[in-house]
XYZ file of C-alpha atoms in Angstrom:
691
model
C 175.178 162.478 91.935
C 178.060 163.552 89.686
C 180.230 163.830 92.767
C 179.495 160.222 93.695
C 180.135 159.046 90.129
C 183.504 160.790 90.188
C 184.256 159.180 93.540
C 183.363 155.771 92.078
C 185.671 156.382 89.133
C 188.571 157.333 91.387
C 187.985 154.334 93.622
C 187.871 152.067 90.554
C 191.291 153.133 89.283
C 193.478 150.003 89.003
C 196.217 149.508 91.527
C 199.618 150.080 89.940
C 201.323 146.749 89.327
C 198.580 144.616 90.894
C 196.233 144.125 87.973
C 193.330 146.124 89.373
C 190.767 145.944 92.180
C 189.026 142.771 93.295
C 185.514 142.205 91.879
C 182.988 144.265 93.807
C 185.679 146.428 95.411
C 184.263 149.673 93.978
C 180.804 149.045 95.412
C 182.318 148.006 98.726
C 184.349 151.214 98.870
C 181.271 153.296 98.068
C 179.351 151.767 100.966
C 182.149 151.823 103.521
C 181.644 155.336 104.857
C 179.756 154.233 108.019
C 182.409 151.573 108.639
C 185.200 154.113 108.168
C 183.516 156.403 110.690
C 183.111 153.577 113.193
C 186.773 152.623 112.845
C 187.837 156.218 113.275
C 185.801 156.539 116.448
C 187.479 153.371 117.793
C 190.859 154.895 116.844
C 191.913 151.842 114.865
C 192.534 153.515 111.483
C 196.127 152.380 111.406
C 195.179 148.822 112.348
C 193.231 148.412 109.123
C 196.219 149.080 106.870
C 199.447 149.234 108.871
C 201.905 151.783 107.584
C 199.348 153.513 105.330
C 197.640 156.655 106.650
C 193.839 156.580 106.203
C 191.551 159.617 106.103
C 190.663 160.391 109.680
C 186.969 160.714 110.408
C 187.371 163.785 112.606
C 190.167 165.440 110.683
C 189.206 164.641 107.072
C 186.016 162.684 106.341
C 183.633 164.390 108.731
C 184.619 167.950 107.714
C 184.245 167.318 103.967
C 180.920 165.525 104.541
C 179.718 168.423 106.708
C 180.689 170.957 104.028
C 178.722 169.000 101.411
C 175.717 168.899 103.713
C 176.018 172.635 104.396
C 176.112 173.634 100.725
C 173.177 171.456 99.684
C 171.083 172.452 102.692
C 171.716 176.110 101.851
C 170.755 175.399 98.249
C 167.403 173.933 99.344
C 166.709 176.988 101.492
C 167.702 179.323 98.648
C 165.383 177.427 96.299
C 162.405 178.045 98.557
C 163.372 181.677 99.018
C 163.471 182.180 95.256
C 160.128 180.371 94.913
C 158.471 183.212 96.834
C 159.248 185.763 94.121
C 159.781 183.828 90.858
C 156.478 182.314 89.766
C 157.792 179.694 87.353
C 159.485 176.611 88.765
C 161.780 176.560 85.723
C 162.955 180.096 86.476
C 163.540 179.239 90.133
C 165.667 176.255 89.158
C 167.763 178.259 86.708
C 168.199 181.127 89.174
C 169.249 179.011 92.158
C 171.242 176.327 90.361
C 173.060 178.975 88.320
C 173.876 180.904 91.484
C 175.164 177.794 93.254
C 177.339 176.639 90.367
C 178.734 180.112 89.791
C 179.410 180.538 93.508
C 181.139 177.167 93.816
C 183.251 177.936 90.766
C 184.302 181.309 92.126
C 184.949 179.691 95.500
C 187.338 177.177 93.965
C 189.359 180.017 92.452
C 189.322 181.965 95.705
C 190.552 178.874 97.555
C 193.811 178.971 95.567
C 194.762 182.230 97.260
C 193.172 181.507 100.619
C 195.119 178.242 100.761
C 198.349 180.206 100.830
C 197.189 182.015 103.958
C 197.575 180.394 107.351
C 194.116 181.627 108.339
C 192.487 180.731 105.016
C 189.997 178.239 106.435
C 188.947 180.466 109.377
C 188.469 183.362 106.959
C 186.267 181.230 104.696
C 184.201 180.043 107.656
C 183.829 183.576 108.975
C 182.690 184.883 105.591
C 180.169 182.057 105.246
C 178.785 182.709 108.727
C 178.489 186.455 108.133
C 176.853 186.130 104.703
C 174.373 183.535 105.958
C 173.519 185.876 108.837
C 172.608 188.860 106.623
C 171.232 186.926 103.644
C 167.538 186.831 104.769
C 167.377 190.598 105.285
C 169.145 191.086 101.967
C 166.603 188.909 100.135
C 163.703 190.896 101.599
C 165.348 194.224 100.786
C 166.097 193.247 97.179
C 162.544 192.011 96.594
C 160.695 194.856 98.331
C 159.385 192.593 101.061
C 158.962 189.465 98.911
C 156.989 191.181 96.172
C 156.787 188.644 93.305
C 158.643 189.469 90.119
C 156.403 191.196 87.602
C 155.133 188.834 84.922
C 154.219 189.856 81.378
C 156.698 192.752 81.617
C 159.146 191.201 79.184
C 162.115 188.902 79.755
C 164.500 191.840 80.203
C 163.020 193.348 83.389
C 162.328 189.895 84.798
C 165.889 188.755 84.130
C 167.297 191.934 85.721
C 165.316 191.331 88.910
C 166.457 187.717 89.015
C 170.082 188.657 88.278
C 170.179 191.277 91.049
C 168.765 188.780 93.549
C 171.194 186.078 92.439
C 174.349 188.209 92.330
C 173.772 189.986 95.634
C 171.914 187.444 97.805
C 172.955 184.003 96.544
C 176.281 184.083 94.691
C 178.346 185.693 97.514
C 177.061 183.154 100.052
C 177.832 180.160 97.829
C 181.195 181.633 96.857
C 182.204 181.759 100.517
C 180.798 178.263 101.170
C 182.420 177.057 97.945
C 185.912 177.755 99.266
C 185.530 175.320 102.179
C 185.716 171.998 100.343
C 188.749 172.926 98.182
C 190.592 174.125 101.286
C 189.768 170.947 103.204
C 190.589 168.774 100.196
C 193.954 170.452 99.734
C 194.799 170.046 103.416
C 193.807 166.367 103.364
C 195.695 165.730 100.124
C 198.877 167.043 101.678
C 198.498 164.514 104.495
C 197.258 161.547 102.474
C 198.608 161.814 98.927
C 199.235 158.426 97.331
C 199.903 157.107 93.839
C 196.500 155.491 93.418
C 194.351 158.413 94.552
C 192.129 156.183 96.684
C 192.166 158.722 99.490
C 190.863 161.352 97.103
C 188.052 158.951 96.233
C 187.234 158.497 99.899
C 187.107 162.250 100.396
C 184.845 162.716 97.389
C 182.660 159.866 98.577
C 182.278 161.457 101.993
C 181.467 164.802 100.423
C 178.940 163.222 98.069
C 177.094 161.424 100.825
C 177.170 164.630 102.825
C 175.559 166.451 99.897
C 172.745 163.912 99.704
C 172.230 164.040 103.460
C 172.245 167.848 103.436
C 169.680 168.056 100.648
C 167.331 165.665 102.424
C 167.876 167.291 105.807
C 167.362 170.765 104.375
C 164.115 169.803 102.671
C 162.543 167.553 105.283
C 164.011 168.778 108.577
C 165.626 172.201 108.405
C 162.881 174.028 106.490
C 159.956 172.537 108.470
C 161.672 173.259 111.794
C 163.385 176.581 111.120
C 161.693 178.073 108.036
C 163.035 180.394 105.346
C 164.943 182.836 107.519
C 165.904 180.923 110.650
C 167.427 178.171 108.501
C 170.055 180.643 107.336
C 170.589 181.738 110.922
C 171.124 178.141 111.968
C 173.756 177.714 109.250
C 175.408 180.940 110.384
C 175.483 179.751 114.008
C 176.966 176.399 112.974
C 179.723 178.023 110.900
C 180.472 180.488 113.673
C 180.768 177.688 116.219
C 183.178 175.723 114.036
C 185.193 178.908 113.524
C 185.396 179.374 117.278
C 186.607 175.790 117.624
C 189.337 176.315 115.011
C 190.556 179.479 116.645
C 190.545 177.835 120.092
C 192.564 174.870 118.739
C 190.873 172.526 121.163
C 188.309 169.756 121.383
C 186.294 171.070 124.264
C 182.933 169.861 123.041
C 181.023 171.190 126.032
C 182.453 174.654 125.497
C 181.648 174.546 121.781
C 178.095 173.420 122.566
C 177.642 176.451 124.789
C 178.970 178.684 122.005
C 176.481 177.130 119.571
C 173.536 177.686 121.914
C 174.595 181.283 122.458
C 174.849 181.746 118.696
C 171.329 180.354 118.217
C 170.065 183.126 120.477
C 172.241 185.935 119.123
C 172.078 185.258 115.362
C 168.293 185.587 114.842
C 168.288 188.775 116.892
C 171.162 190.192 114.878
C 169.450 189.228 111.625
C 166.056 190.505 112.864
C 164.380 187.432 111.425
C 161.232 187.952 113.446
C 160.453 191.178 111.569
C 161.006 189.756 108.078
C 157.883 189.013 106.007
C 156.963 185.507 104.904
C 154.591 186.606 102.144
C 153.444 189.676 100.244
C 149.641 190.158 100.456
C 148.126 189.767 96.964
C 145.459 192.361 97.788
C 144.889 194.950 100.529
C 142.780 194.027 103.515
C 143.926 190.409 103.752
C 145.183 189.184 107.111
C 147.187 186.022 107.742
C 145.419 183.599 110.080
C 147.819 180.665 109.798
C 151.284 180.288 108.272
C 152.929 176.965 107.486
C 156.598 176.610 106.548
C 157.812 173.250 105.365
C 159.104 171.090 102.569
C 156.593 172.595 100.140
C 157.468 176.196 100.957
C 155.357 178.826 102.704
C 151.583 178.348 102.768
C 149.339 181.030 104.252
C 145.662 181.094 105.212
C 144.356 184.588 104.424
C 141.098 186.184 105.544
C 139.380 189.309 104.230
C 137.143 191.749 106.068
C 134.044 189.705 105.193
C 135.474 186.621 106.870
C 136.150 184.777 103.619
C 139.307 182.702 103.656
C 141.695 181.551 100.964
C 144.994 179.672 100.718
C 148.099 181.250 99.219
C 151.020 178.966 98.409
C 154.560 180.284 97.957
C 153.424 183.885 97.799
C 151.951 183.681 94.279
C 149.760 180.620 93.803
C 146.132 180.938 94.903
C 144.733 177.542 95.894
C 141.132 178.642 96.361
C 138.931 179.269 99.354
C 135.495 180.153 100.651
C 135.381 183.264 98.455
C 135.176 181.024 95.361
C 133.331 178.057 96.864
C 130.375 178.221 94.463
C 132.684 178.270 91.473
C 134.788 175.430 92.836
C 131.788 173.232 93.597
C 130.525 173.659 90.054
C 133.753 172.042 88.835
C 132.665 168.811 90.519
C 128.893 168.991 90.100
C 128.953 169.571 86.343
C 130.865 166.338 85.551
C 128.630 164.470 88.023
C 125.495 165.536 86.171
C 126.919 164.082 82.949
C 127.236 160.547 84.363
C 124.183 158.332 85.018
C 125.447 156.782 88.277
C 128.679 158.233 89.699
C 129.153 155.933 92.695
C 132.954 156.246 92.946
C 134.574 159.662 92.493
C 138.148 160.963 92.676
C 139.360 164.566 92.948
C 142.998 165.187 91.943
C 144.506 168.344 93.410
C 142.235 168.837 96.406
C 143.477 172.317 97.331
C 141.069 174.040 99.710
C 138.648 171.144 99.220
C 135.531 172.910 97.952
C 135.609 171.164 94.581
C 136.100 167.722 96.115
C 133.521 167.984 98.881
C 130.799 168.974 96.404
C 130.651 165.304 95.407
C 129.263 164.525 98.865
C 126.161 166.581 98.034
C 125.213 163.943 95.459
C 123.439 161.030 97.197
C 124.525 158.720 94.380
C 128.184 159.027 95.414
C 129.320 156.169 97.651
C 133.076 156.883 97.873
C 135.138 160.012 97.345
C 138.948 159.915 97.104
C 140.581 163.350 97.377
C 144.295 163.622 96.596
C 146.604 166.426 97.721
C 150.395 166.453 97.499
C 151.105 169.257 99.992
C 150.836 168.506 103.733
C 150.601 172.230 104.503
C 147.686 172.783 102.117
C 145.980 169.685 103.483
C 146.373 170.967 107.041
C 144.934 174.383 106.162
C 142.035 172.811 104.249
C 141.213 170.700 107.307
C 141.659 173.330 110.025
C 141.113 176.664 108.286
C 137.561 176.309 106.934
C 135.680 174.717 109.817
C 132.479 176.686 109.318
C 132.476 176.045 105.557
C 133.252 172.323 105.521
C 130.576 169.909 104.353
C 131.944 166.580 105.422
C 135.208 166.318 103.494
C 137.057 165.191 106.635
C 134.113 163.711 108.540
C 131.792 161.978 106.062
C 132.390 158.193 106.083
C 132.246 158.195 102.284
C 135.251 160.545 102.063
C 138.915 159.506 102.068
C 141.714 162.070 101.831
C 145.112 160.964 100.507
C 148.383 162.844 101.003
C 150.314 161.788 97.910
C 151.224 162.712 94.343
C 148.130 162.702 92.152
C 150.045 161.216 89.213
C 151.237 158.253 91.267
C 147.860 157.764 92.902
C 145.931 157.689 89.644
C 148.497 155.520 87.880
C 147.914 152.831 90.520
C 144.136 152.660 89.879
C 142.357 150.371 87.401
C 138.620 150.563 86.604
C 138.164 152.282 89.963
C 135.998 155.368 89.337
C 132.955 156.575 87.458
C 134.120 160.212 87.627
C 137.631 161.680 88.016
C 138.040 165.461 88.278
C 141.325 167.334 87.942
C 141.340 170.766 89.540
C 142.723 173.932 87.946
C 146.487 173.665 87.425
C 148.800 176.497 86.331
C 151.167 174.874 83.799
C 154.313 176.809 84.699
C 154.157 175.911 88.386
C 156.384 173.131 89.687
C 155.260 169.715 88.439
C 151.823 170.893 87.301
C 152.582 170.678 83.592
C 152.803 166.908 84.084
C 149.116 166.849 85.069
C 148.294 167.890 81.490
C 150.560 165.222 80.010
C 149.722 162.334 77.708
C 150.771 159.868 80.386
C 148.463 161.409 82.993
C 145.512 161.330 80.591
C 146.200 157.650 79.970
C 146.364 157.004 83.709
C 143.020 158.756 84.131
C 141.495 156.687 81.333
C 142.766 153.462 82.883
C 141.395 154.504 86.277
C 137.884 154.909 84.849
C 135.298 152.179 84.814
C 133.526 151.539 81.532
C 131.528 154.647 80.683
C 133.436 156.696 83.262
C 134.131 160.419 82.847
C 137.387 162.305 83.282
C 137.118 166.106 83.542
C 140.271 168.219 83.560
C 139.735 171.915 84.273
C 141.906 174.541 82.573
C 142.206 178.169 83.791
C 142.046 180.047 80.496
C 143.140 183.208 82.310
C 146.497 181.499 82.983
C 147.217 180.063 79.522
C 147.701 181.488 76.065
C 145.907 180.103 73.044
C 149.072 178.151 72.134
C 149.069 176.396 75.509
C 145.360 175.650 75.305
C 145.805 174.098 71.866
C 148.647 171.936 73.206
C 146.558 170.814 76.181
C 143.570 170.075 73.936
C 145.620 168.050 71.414
C 147.111 166.002 74.240
C 143.674 165.329 75.740
C 142.158 164.379 72.375
C 144.974 161.894 71.777
C 143.494 159.821 74.618
C 139.821 160.901 74.514
C 139.037 161.518 70.810
C 135.339 162.290 71.496
C 136.004 164.786 74.296
C 133.723 167.754 74.975
C 134.337 171.226 76.329
C 132.292 172.608 79.245
C 132.475 175.704 81.443
C 131.726 176.325 85.089
C 130.644 179.967 84.756
C 129.865 182.708 82.262
C 132.989 184.703 83.109
C 134.671 186.661 80.350
C 137.746 188.040 82.106
C 138.608 184.892 84.057
C 136.964 181.896 82.389
C 137.712 178.265 83.160
C 136.799 175.344 80.951
C 136.677 171.612 81.527
C 137.911 169.009 79.066
C 135.538 166.071 79.472
C 136.370 162.634 78.102
C 134.436 159.419 78.455
C 135.785 155.910 78.417
C 133.686 154.019 75.926
C 131.600 156.581 74.087
C 130.821 160.210 73.243
C 129.228 162.892 75.400
C 126.690 164.095 76.352
C 123.582 161.889 76.485
C 120.225 163.645 76.660
C 118.562 160.929 78.721
C 121.361 160.988 81.290
C 121.209 164.764 81.743
C 117.426 164.743 82.099
C 117.522 162.002 84.735
C 120.413 163.490 86.670
C 119.000 167.048 86.760
C 115.727 165.644 88.082
C 117.672 163.850 90.820
C 119.624 167.031 91.652
C 116.372 168.996 91.865
C 115.215 166.659 94.637
C 118.240 167.394 96.846
C 117.754 170.600 98.905
C 121.512 171.064 99.465
C 122.108 171.206 95.703
C 120.800 174.734 95.388
C 122.362 175.681 92.044
C 119.329 176.151 89.801
C 121.380 175.677 86.640
C 121.821 172.007 87.590
C 118.103 171.390 88.161
C 117.081 171.341 84.506
C 118.553 170.174 81.182
C 118.321 173.727 79.852
C 120.489 175.053 82.675
C 123.123 172.405 82.039
C 123.016 173.147 78.313
C 124.191 176.706 79.004
C 127.479 175.222 80.251
C 128.135 172.903 77.295
C 130.495 174.303 74.653
C 130.539 171.430 72.198
C 133.084 168.910 70.920
C 136.637 169.793 71.910
C 137.885 169.047 68.394
C 135.854 172.013 67.093
C 138.172 174.338 69.019
C 141.325 173.074 67.299
C 142.415 174.424 63.927
C 144.126 171.071 63.328
C 144.406 167.974 65.472
C 147.843 167.140 64.103
C 150.714 168.615 66.054
C 152.926 168.071 69.092
C 151.531 166.834 72.390
C 152.736 167.316 75.947
C 154.467 164.342 77.558
C 156.496 163.757 80.692
C 159.431 163.132 78.387
C 159.396 166.466 76.551
C 157.743 168.676 79.231
C 156.687 170.846 76.305
C 153.872 172.598 78.135
C 155.999 173.601 81.110
C 158.778 175.041 78.946
C 156.355 176.785 76.601
C 154.296 178.301 79.413
C 157.383 179.400 81.380
C 158.780 181.171 78.332
C 155.458 182.675 77.311
C 154.589 184.117 80.713
C 157.525 186.548 80.436
C 156.531 187.991 77.068
C 155.242 191.533 76.913
C 152.625 190.420 74.389
C 151.394 187.613 76.658
C 147.664 187.308 76.103
C 145.561 184.802 77.955
C 142.659 183.172 76.124
C 140.124 185.522 77.707
C 138.015 188.572 76.838
C 137.667 189.200 73.104
C 139.863 186.265 71.940
C 137.730 183.851 73.957
C 134.432 185.436 72.880
C 135.482 185.379 69.216
C 136.570 181.748 69.510
C 133.185 180.754 70.922
C 131.324 182.791 68.305
C 133.281 181.180 65.463
C 132.594 177.654 66.721
C 128.910 178.430 67.240
C 128.640 179.836 63.721
C 130.023 176.589 62.292
C 127.802 174.301 64.367
C 125.214 172.518 62.271
C 121.500 172.241 63.029
C 121.833 168.512 63.783
C 124.421 168.933 66.501
C 122.137 167.536 69.220
C 119.410 168.486 71.672
C 121.734 170.528 73.892
C 124.273 171.787 71.424
C 124.601 174.511 70.214
C 121.366 175.976 71.577
C 122.565 176.378 75.135
C 125.884 177.930 74.152
C 124.115 180.355 71.788
C 121.822 181.431 74.629
C 124.770 181.976 76.978
C 126.702 183.958 74.380
C 124.523 186.989 75.050
C 125.936 187.235 78.567
C 129.478 187.318 77.190
C 128.402 190.011 74.723
C 126.981 192.051 77.583
C 130.198 191.817 79.583
C 132.246 192.845 76.549
C 129.996 195.856 76.059
C 130.348 196.846 79.715
C 134.138 196.652 79.485
C 133.962 198.855 76.379
C 131.760 201.365 78.222
C 128.766 200.838 75.915
C 125.799 200.773 78.299
C 123.235 200.640 75.492
C 124.774 197.529 73.939
C 125.139 195.965 77.358
C 121.422 196.450 78.133
C 120.472 195.014 74.778
C 122.686 191.965 75.361
C 121.207 191.479 78.844
C 117.683 191.685 77.448
C 118.554 189.088 74.809
C 120.226 186.916 77.428
C 117.181 187.025 79.681
C 114.883 186.068 76.801
C 117.201 183.189 75.871
C 117.559 181.969 79.463
C 115.672 178.691 79.995
C 112.373 179.513 81.655
C 112.735 176.682 84.159
C 115.958 178.234 85.458
C 114.499 181.684 86.196
C 111.265 180.151 87.521
C 113.143 177.921 89.945
C 112.617 179.292 93.482
C 116.220 178.346 94.298
C 117.621 180.504 91.505
C 120.117 183.108 92.711
C 122.396 185.388 90.766
C 125.228 184.166 93.007
C 125.169 180.977 90.931
C 125.366 182.994 87.714
C 129.093 183.563 88.246
C 130.067 186.312 85.850
C 133.076 188.509 86.598
C 131.888 191.781 85.001
C 128.946 193.625 86.529
C 125.897 193.655 84.226
C 122.836 195.981 84.180
C 120.364 193.268 85.155
C 116.931 194.785 85.863
C 115.349 194.161 89.215
C 112.246 192.736 87.538
C 114.335 190.276 85.536
C 111.654 187.582 85.447
C 109.231 189.918 83.686
C 112.001 191.155 81.438
C 112.714 187.568 80.385
C 109.216 187.397 78.898
C 109.221 190.795 77.198
C 111.820 192.966 75.427
C 113.675 195.414 77.661
C 112.766 198.802 76.156
C 114.085 201.165 78.766
C 114.972 201.230 82.435
C 115.901 203.511 85.212
C 119.597 203.149 84.497
C 120.273 201.502 87.809
C 122.331 198.362 87.468
C 122.271 195.500 89.924
C 125.360 193.311 89.805
C 125.252 189.670 90.771
C 126.660 189.570 94.284
C 128.349 186.200 93.851
C 132.086 185.556 94.095
C 134.227 186.777 91.237
C 136.432 184.391 89.364
C 139.027 187.150 89.368
C 139.462 186.666 93.116
C 140.676 183.164 92.414
């Protein structure tokens, strides 16, 4: 963009002695590149302005446009390569953009000396081709096979890893590519120099449009067709072919085409691209079933020995899968049970689809709109979980939208009774905006009167500072918001911020009616949702009770405060997510302050569930006696209708620390647990940690 602005400024320079350009001349010059190319192909450049040499399409304009396209296409590929190892989108941007700018700057200095050499341009092309050839193998070697940079190790080690990758894998390549445009510009200037500098403007214009075309082609064509490694090989083959043409000093296009095809075969073999990894398994025993490479990076469908599948995006971002299906479905079902008649439902951030499709289990739901921004994730969700799907892509009530969730929701007015936002990691690319003030306002506007918006927050991915910022932003739009949870996890808890358009939450009559309706549906097997007492265990009270003060900064699209804060915090050695003891102490403090008139569900349910957190804390501390006592208290506090429900299963309990639950737990719920055989039975359900 700056290149085009500079070109516009040069083209707008007044003609010496003529009083300046005609009105509209600058815009006309900016848009004349296709016309210039057409004239050049018809060989009538001189006819346009007799006696004045114009930039030739083949000799001047096309080469500088091609160089711009090359550099920006390489930058897009480098960005996606860096995204595989640097978790934060902010860090990826700084790493790649810094490498490109440094490389182009060094290339401009190198061009001063290469320009004095008769073979300067061939040398620059040869270096670019060679560095692009070896760059994929170099990236894999420097990152130990695409192992993500260690987070929470401190900014020093993280910065050293990023600097090594940048200085050895990115900067040399962009330094070599950065010499091409100065060399071409100098050669063209010697042929076309004039007092007004209009020819320089035309060259810059051609280069600028080439940059835009290269960026778009790299993102939407090169990466989907060639992928991370072969894209570099394609660039190497192209540079090598042009080098061969320069050295041959001829325009034998058929011969050059044969050279290019031969290079396409030889370069990937020389670079051994087929043996280079596309991801680093996050855990042993996971096999890749499908791999997608495209404009949103590398997306992999992984399967474990038990046949459970999950989606991994860009080597570090777990999207969910069948291993966490029960947990994901609870994220949809819990907001649904809080609304009296959720006919129209939207799920923002569909991911693997288990959260969204849970809405189809509710017979009250008439339409479900699921929104996903990534075509690769959408394809894996559709094709990778055939045996687990429950109508997301086949039920006539379900509509799946491939678009940006922010844009989709901003276009809706009074459209939904329930809107659910999935778990979003705030330092990932664009996800901080889904916790913004503007997005909350869009969600509120999209709700019908009395509608509910539930935004889930992975506490295991945010510090207390980030949670406070998210909560303040949410309360600015939904002042009566409540906090809920989808499990009793202590190591990896997730909470939902629930706001209602037009009143506070929750309503006792609504919960009683909705749990009775859920109990009548055989597919809704989660016993916690079949009774008001089971729902009460998941209610954590008014969101405002979890804020020391409601005054303070909020996160907006304008300040991107959450994204910057989370990206900086994730590198700190003292990074501490709001989990384990900090989370348990926070809950205990809020429960201690809750008054006796807080309502029929609050704080009784949260007090009953607190025993399970105490038991997990005791297990982590190695105190078996305290853990058994906490389990006994938790069983006695568990609503009787939950344990008596024939559909009750510990898989729906969803804790992430094994607890010594006695085999005769129903009897133990009615009497104190005085002893035991010491044998612990852990709930066999999916662990939130796997997410």
